[in-house]
Structures are given as C-alpha cells and as structure tokens.
Amino acid sequence: MKTASPPPASPAPPPGPARTGLALGLAGLGLAVIALLVWLVVRTPAPVLPPVDPVHAIAADLVRQHNASLPRDLGDGLVLERMSVEGRTVLMILRSQGMTLAEAARNPELFQRVREAEQARLLAYCSERDFRLVLDEGVVLTRRFIDRDDQRFFDVSLAAADCRPNT
C-alpha cells in the first residue's frame, strides 16, 4: 500500500488589502512613537546647573584645609569645632565648654565686652593671605559662639570693608 503524499504546497497568497493595511498601520504607529519621543526631548528643558563660583571653590578649599586640624582648643574654655561655607559666608563654630547662655545672661556687661573683644580679634584675619583673598571677593567671615548645649551666644562677622586698606 502506498502512503499518500501531502498535497503540494500552495504558493503564499498575494498580499491583500488587510495585510497591506496592517503593515502600513504598524509603520505609521512606529513613526508616531518616534515623533512623540523627539517632541518630548525637544520640549523638556535642559537641567539648569548653577554657574561655577570660583570664589566659593576657593573658600571651600580653605575651609577643608582648616577643618583638617579641628577641633582646636583656643583657651579660656573655647574650642573651634568646625568651619563651613554657607553661600558667601565662611562660618566658624566656636563652643564654650563651660558657660551656658543662661549663665551669660546673668552678666550682660561681661558678655558684651567678650563680644566686642571677639569682633576686634577678627581683624587678624585681614592680614592672613588666604582669608583676605576670599574677603576681597565678597565673602564674609563669621564666628558663631555657642554654648555647651548648642545655644547661640552671638555671631561676629568680618567683611573686606572692615579691614584697613594696608592689612
């Protein structure tokens, strides 16, 4: 007995309107997706990066150098704990190891004399080359005095205008 052989393969039917429409629809959809992606890229604004401030970079480097040797005991119960750059201010944090804000409030005359003396001490930074460089570029040097409980006694600040012309 002879086995029947499969019928000969018929040729693929010629593309009809349904297949052509499907191919054109997929191509159109692909183009629409590409157009949408291009539109989104063009429409989305580039991120705005702040301009590089060379003075801030110099101040940050100055602070980094000084922080390497901190904390440092300044005597009289004061410790220079850390420095930081906040905008156009170099901030120095000095902590009183013994006195609290409540204790200082009991003797306001002494407290005011200490503040005035600390303001005068800031003038020494006018003659330090690295500090003078940033002061002359508009940076303000601020020393913040805090008590052992992180309460602020006072701030004293120095700007280039506070320095004598030849210091």
C-alpha positions as protocol buffer text, in pm:
chain_id: "A"
residue {
  index: 1
  type: MET
  ca { x: 0 y: 0 z: 0 }
}
residue {
  index: 2
  type: LYS
  ca { x: 117 y: 331 z: -95 }
}
residue {
  index: 3
  type: THR
  ca { x: 105 y: 613 z: 150 }
}
residue {
  index: 4
  type: ALA
  ca { x: -47 y: 929 z: 36 }
}
residue {
  index: 5
  type: SER
  ca { x: 191 y: 1212 z: -3 }
}
residue {
  index: 6
  type: PRO
  ca { x: 94 y: 1551 z: 127 }
}
residue {
  index: 7
  type: PRO
  ca { x: -64 y: 1779 z: -121 }
}
residue {
  index: 8
  type: PRO
  ca { x: 176 y: 2015 z: -288 }
}
residue {
  index: 9
  type: ALA
  ca { x: 229 y: 2341 z: -100 }
}
residue {
  index: 10
  type: SER
  ca { x: 29 y: 2616 z: -242 }
}
residue {
  index: 11
  type: PRO
  ca { x: 206 y: 2944 z: -306 }
}
residue {
  index: 12
  type: ALA
  ca { x: 157 y: 3224 z: -48 }
}
residue {
  index: 13
  type: PRO
  ca { x: -143 y: 3426 z: -130 }
}
residue {
  index: 14
  type: PRO
  ca { x: -65 y: 3763 z: -272 }
}
residue {
  index: 15
  type: PRO
  ca { x: -84 y: 4044 z: -18 }
}
residue {
  index: 16
  type: GLY
  ca { x: -435 y: 4155 z: 17 }
}
residue {
  index: 17
  type: PRO
  ca { x: -575 y: 4482 z: 138 }
}
residue {
  index: 18
  type: ALA
  ca { x: -592 y: 4358 z: 500 }
}
residue {
  index: 19
  type: ARG
  ca { x: -221 y: 4270 z: 517 }
}
residue {
  index: 20
  type: THR
  ca { x: -114 y: 4589 z: 344 }
}
residue {
  index: 21
  type: GLY
  ca { x: -327 y: 4797 z: 580 }
}
residue {
  index: 22
  type: LEU
  ca { x: -177 y: 4623 z: 883 }
}
residue {
  index: 23
  type: ALA
  ca { x: 179 y: 4683 z: 760 }
}
residue {
  index: 24
  type: LEU
  ca { x: 106 y: 5048 z: 690 }
}
residue {
  index: 25
  type: GLY
  ca { x: -63 y: 5086 z: 1030 }
}
residue {
  index: 26
  type: LEU
  ca { x: 238 y: 4942 z: 1215 }
}
residue {
  index: 27
  type: ALA
  ca { x: 477 y: 5164 z: 1019 }
}
residue {
  index: 28
  type: GLY
  ca { x: 262 y: 5466 z: 1097 }
}
residue {
  index: 29
  type: LEU
  ca { x: 249 y: 5374 z: 1465 }
}
residue {
  index: 30
  type: GLY
  ca { x: 629 y: 5343 z: 1472 }
}
residue {
  index: 31
  type: LEU
  ca { x: 669 y: 5686 z: 1314 }
}
residue {
  index: 32
  type: ALA
  ca { x: 422 y: 5833 z: 1562 }
}
residue {
  index: 33
  type: VAL
  ca { x: 616 y: 5690 z: 1858 }
}
residue {
  index: 34
  type: ILE
  ca { x: 944 y: 5830 z: 1719 }
}
residue {
  index: 35
  type: ALA
  ca { x: 781 y: 6169 z: 1663 }
}
residue {
  index: 36
  type: LEU
  ca { x: 645 y: 6168 z: 2019 }
}
residue {
  index: 37
  type: LEU
  ca { x: 988 y: 6087 z: 2165 }
}
residue {
  index: 38
  type: VAL
  ca { x: 1153 y: 6363 z: 1959 }
}
residue {
  index: 39
  type: TRP
  ca { x: 886 y: 6608 z: 2073 }
}
residue {
  index: 40
  type: LEU
  ca { x: 940 y: 6514 z: 2439 }
}
residue {
  index: 41
  type: VAL
  ca { x: 1317 y: 6559 z: 2411 }
}
residue {
  index: 42
  type: VAL
  ca { x: 1282 y: 6897 z: 2242 }
}
residue {
  index: 43
  type: ARG
  ca { x: 1009 y: 7012 z: 2482 }
}
residue {
  index: 44
  type: THR
  ca { x: 1190 y: 6909 z: 2802 }
}
residue {
  index: 45
  type: PRO
  ca { x: 1421 y: 7189 z: 2913 }
}
residue {
  index: 46
  type: ALA
  ca { x: 1780 y: 7108 z: 2989 }
}
residue {
  index: 47
  type: PRO
  ca { x: 1859 y: 7100 z: 3361 }
}
residue {
  index: 48
  type: VAL
  ca { x: 1973 y: 7435 z: 3489 }
}
residue {
  index: 49
  type: LEU
  ca { x: 2305 y: 7399 z: 3664 }
}
residue {
  index: 50
  type: PRO
  ca { x: 2424 y: 7678 z: 3887 }
}
residue {
  index: 51
  type: PRO
  ca { x: 2725 y: 7858 z: 3748 }
}
residue {
  index: 52
  type: VAL
  ca { x: 3055 y: 7752 z: 3895 }
}
residue {
  index: 53
  type: ASP
  ca { x: 3161 y: 8012 z: 4151 }
}
residue {
  index: 54
  type: PRO
  ca { x: 3541 y: 8016 z: 4172 }
}
residue {
  index: 55
  type: VAL
  ca { x: 3530 y: 8216 z: 4496 }
}
residue {
  index: 56
  type: HIS
  ca { x: 3310 y: 7951 z: 4657 }
}
residue {
  index: 57
  type: ALA
  ca { x: 3556 y: 7684 z: 4543 }
}
residue {
  index: 58
  type: ILE
  ca { x: 3848 y: 7875 z: 4697 }
}
residue {
  index: 59
  type: ALA
  ca { x: 3654 y: 7930 z: 5022 }
}
residue {
  index: 60
  type: ALA
  ca { x: 3558 y: 7561 z: 5034 }
}
residue {
  index: 61
  type: ASP
  ca { x: 3922 y: 7460 z: 4985 }
}
residue {
  index: 62
  type: LEU
  ca { x: 4031 y: 7700 z: 5261 }
}
residue {
  index: 63
  type: VAL
  ca { x: 3770 y: 7552 z: 5495 }
}
residue {
  index: 64
  type: ARG
  ca { x: 3871 y: 7197 z: 5404 }
}
residue {
  index: 65
  type: GLN
  ca { x: 4234 y: 7275 z: 5491 }
}
residue {
  index: 66
  type: HIS
  ca { x: 4142 y: 7428 z: 5827 }
}
residue {
  index: 67
  type: ASN
  ca { x: 3895 y: 7154 z: 5919 }
}
residue {
  index: 68
  type: ALA
  ca { x: 4179 y: 6901 z: 5895 }
}
residue {
  index: 69
  type: SER
  ca { x: 4323 y: 7043 z: 6219 }
}
residue {
  index: 70
  type: LEU
  ca { x: 3995 y: 7082 z: 6408 }
}
residue {
  index: 71
  type: PRO
  ca { x: 3869 y: 7072 z: 6674 }
}
residue {
  index: 72
  type: ARG
  ca { x: 4126 y: 7305 z: 6830 }
}
residue {
  index: 73
  type: ASP
  ca { x: 4135 y: 7436 z: 7186 }
}
residue {
  index: 74
  type: LEU
  ca { x: 4160 y: 7817 z: 7183 }
}
residue {
  index: 75
  type: GLY
  ca { x: 4192 y: 7853 z: 7559 }
}
residue {
  index: 76
  type: ASP
  ca { x: 3954 y: 8018 z: 7804 }
}
residue {
  index: 77
  type: GLY
  ca { x: 3717 y: 7724 z: 7761 }
}
residue {
  index: 78
  type: LEU
  ca { x: 3663 y: 7785 z: 7387 }
}
residue {
  index: 79
  type: VAL
  ca { x: 3702 y: 7521 z: 7119 }
}
residue {
  index: 80
  type: LEU
  ca { x: 3699 y: 7591 z: 6746 }
}
residue {
  index: 81
  type: GLU
  ca { x: 3496 y: 7288 z: 6637 }
}
residue {
  index: 82
  type: ARG
  ca { x: 3445 y: 7324 z: 6264 }
}
residue {
  index: 83
  type: MET
  ca { x: 3422 y: 7554 z: 5968 }
}
residue {
  index: 84
  type: SER
  ca { x: 3183 y: 7551 z: 5675 }
}
residue {
  index: 85
  type: VAL
  ca { x: 3089 y: 7754 z: 5371 }
}
residue {
  index: 86
  type: GLU
  ca { x: 2730 y: 7873 z: 5357 }
}
residue {
  index: 87
  type: GLY
  ca { x: 2671 y: 8072 z: 5041 }
}
residue {
  index: 88
  type: ARG
  ca { x: 2913 y: 8364 z: 5058 }
}
residue {
  index: 89
  type: THR
  ca { x: 2991 y: 8313 z: 5428 }
}
residue {
  index: 90
  type: VAL
  ca { x: 3274 y: 8119 z: 5587 }
}
residue {
  index: 91
  type: LEU
  ca { x: 3127 y: 8010 z: 5919 }
}
residue {
  index: 92
  type: MET
  ca { x: 3342 y: 7914 z: 6217 }
}
residue {
  index: 93
  type: ILE
  ca { x: 3171 y: 7738 z: 6508 }
}
residue {
  index: 94
  type: LEU
  ca { x: 3326 y: 7807 z: 6849 }
}
residue {
  index: 95
  type: ARG
  ca { x: 3189 y: 7626 z: 7152 }
}
residue {
  index: 96
  type: SER
  ca { x: 3212 y: 7736 z: 7513 }
}
residue {
  index: 97
  type: GLN
  ca { x: 3297 y: 7429 z: 7716 }
}
residue {
  index: 98
  type: GLY
  ca { x: 3181 y: 7573 z: 8046 }
}
residue {
  index: 99
  type: MET
  ca { x: 2934 y: 7858 z: 8014 }
}
residue {
  index: 100
  type: THR
  ca { x: 2572 y: 7833 z: 7907 }
}
residue {
  index: 101
  type: LEU
  ca { x: 2356 y: 8103 z: 7757 }
}
residue {
  index: 102
  type: ALA
  ca { x: 2155 y: 8126 z: 8079 }
}
residue {
  index: 103
  type: GLU
  ca { x: 2472 y: 8187 z: 8282 }
}
residue {
  index: 104
  type: ALA
  ca { x: 2593 y: 8453 z: 8037 }
}
residue {
  index: 105
  type: ALA
  ca { x: 2259 y: 8633 z: 8057 }
}
residue {
  index: 106
  type: ARG
  ca { x: 2318 y: 8694 z: 8428 }
}
residue {
  index: 107
  type: ASN
  ca { x: 2619 y: 8915 z: 8347 }
}
residue {
  index: 108
  type: PRO
  ca { x: 2532 y: 9114 z: 8032 }
}
residue {
  index: 109
  type: GLU
  ca { x: 2816 y: 9366 z: 8072 }
}
residue {
  index: 110
  type: LEU
  ca { x: 3081 y: 9093 z: 8069 }
}
residue {
  index: 111
  type: PHE
  ca { x: 2902 y: 8923 z: 7783 }
}
residue {
  index: 112
  type: GLN
  ca { x: 2908 y: 9248 z: 7578 }
}
residue {
  index: 113
  type: ARG
  ca { x: 3281 y: 9300 z: 7647 }
}
residue {
  index: 114
  type: VAL
  ca { x: 3354 y: 8947 z: 7528 }
}
residue {
  index: 115
  type: ARG
  ca { x: 3156 y: 9011 z: 7211 }
}
residue {
  index: 116
  type: GLU
  ca { x: 3345 y: 9335 z: 7141 }
}
residue {
  index: 117
  type: ALA
  ca { x: 3680 y: 9164 z: 7205 }
}
residue {
  index: 118
  type: GLU
  ca { x: 3589 y: 8882 z: 6966 }
}
residue {
  index: 119
  type: GLN
  ca { x: 3486 y: 9134 z: 6699 }
}
residue {
  index: 120
  type: ALA
  ca { x: 3827 y: 9303 z: 6734 }
}
residue {
  index: 121
  type: ARG
  ca { x: 4005 y: 8963 z: 6712 }
}
residue {
  index: 122
  type: LEU
  ca { x: 3850 y: 8905 z: 6373 }
}
residue {
  index: 123
  type: LEU
  ca { x: 4066 y: 9184 z: 6228 }
}
residue {
  index: 124
  type: ALA
  ca { x: 4364 y: 8948 z: 6246 }
}
residue {
  index: 125
  type: TYR
  ca { x: 4214 y: 8758 z: 5950 }
}
residue {
  index: 126
  type: CYS
  ca { x: 4261 y: 9068 z: 5734 }
}
residue {
  index: 127
  type: SER
  ca { x: 4636 y: 9002 z: 5731 }
}
residue {
  index: 128
  type: GLU
  ca { x: 4608 y: 8629 z: 5655 }
}
residue {
  index: 129
  type: ARG
  ca { x: 4658 y: 8594 z: 5279 }
}
residue {
  index: 130
  type: ASP
  ca { x: 4410 y: 8310 z: 5219 }
}
residue {
  index: 131
  type: PHE
  ca { x: 4132 y: 8472 z: 5419 }
}
residue {
  index: 132
  type: ARG
  ca { x: 4199 y: 8814 z: 5268 }
}
residue {
  index: 133
  type: LEU
  ca { x: 4166 y: 8666 z: 4920 }
}
residue {
  index: 134
  type: VAL
  ca { x: 3810 y: 8548 z: 4984 }
}
residue {
  index: 135
  type: LEU
  ca { x: 3721 y: 8858 z: 5187 }
}
residue {
  index: 136
  type: ASP
  ca { x: 3823 y: 9078 z: 4893 }
}
residue {
  index: 137
  type: GLU
  ca { x: 3591 y: 8874 z: 4671 }
}
residue {
  index: 138
  type: GLY
  ca { x: 3286 y: 8943 z: 4887 }
}
residue {
  index: 139
  type: VAL
  ca { x: 3296 y: 8652 z: 5129 }
}
residue {
  index: 140
  type: VAL
  ca { x: 3206 y: 8732 z: 5490 }
}
residue {
  index: 141
  type: LEU
  ca { x: 3387 y: 8557 z: 5774 }
}
residue {
  index: 142
  type: THR
  ca { x: 3154 y: 8480 z: 6066 }
}
residue {
  index: 143
  type: ARG
  ca { x: 3246 y: 8334 z: 6401 }
}
residue {
  index: 144
  type: ARG
  ca { x: 2947 y: 8181 z: 6578 }
}
residue {
  index: 145
  type: PHE
  ca { x: 2978 y: 8129 z: 6953 }
}
residue {
  index: 146
  type: ILE
  ca { x: 2761 y: 7857 z: 7102 }
}
residue {
  index: 147
  type: ASP
  ca { x: 2730 y: 7714 z: 7449 }
}
residue {
  index: 148
  type: ARG
  ca { x: 2773 y: 7353 z: 7554 }
}
residue {
  index: 149
  type: ASP
  ca { x: 2400 y: 7296 z: 7482 }
}
residue {
  index: 150
  type: ASP
  ca { x: 2421 y: 7431 z: 7123 }
}
residue {
  index: 151
  type: GLN
  ca { x: 2251 y: 7760 z: 7215 }
}
residue {
  index: 152
  type: ARG
  ca { x: 2390 y: 8059 z: 7024 }
}
residue {
  index: 153
  type: PHE
  ca { x: 2561 y: 8328 z: 7229 }
}
residue {
  index: 154
  type: PHE
  ca { x: 2631 y: 8560 z: 6936 }
}
residue {
  index: 155
  type: ASP
  ca { x: 2789 y: 8593 z: 6593 }
}
residue {
  index: 156
  type: VAL
  ca { x: 3064 y: 8832 z: 6495 }
}
residue {
  index: 157
  type: SER
  ca { x: 3141 y: 8895 z: 6130 }
}
residue {
  index: 158
  type: LEU
  ca { x: 3414 y: 9043 z: 5917 }
}
residue {
  index: 159
  type: ALA
  ca { x: 3387 y: 9174 z: 5563 }
}
residue {
  index: 160
  type: ALA
  ca { x: 3658 y: 9325 z: 5343 }
}
residue {
  index: 161
  type: ALA
  ca { x: 3527 y: 9674 z: 5424 }
}
residue {
  index: 162
  type: ASP
  ca { x: 3616 y: 9613 z: 5791 }
}
residue {
  index: 163
  type: CYS
  ca { x: 3983 y: 9561 z: 5706 }
}
residue {
  index: 164
  type: ARG
  ca { x: 4221 y: 9854 z: 5696 }
}
residue {
  index: 165
  type: PRO
  ca { x: 4344 y: 9923 z: 5342 }
}
residue {
  index: 166
  type: ASN
  ca { x: 4704 y: 9810 z: 5402 }
}
residue {
  index: 167
  type: THR
  ca { x: 4635 y: 9498 z: 5609 }
}
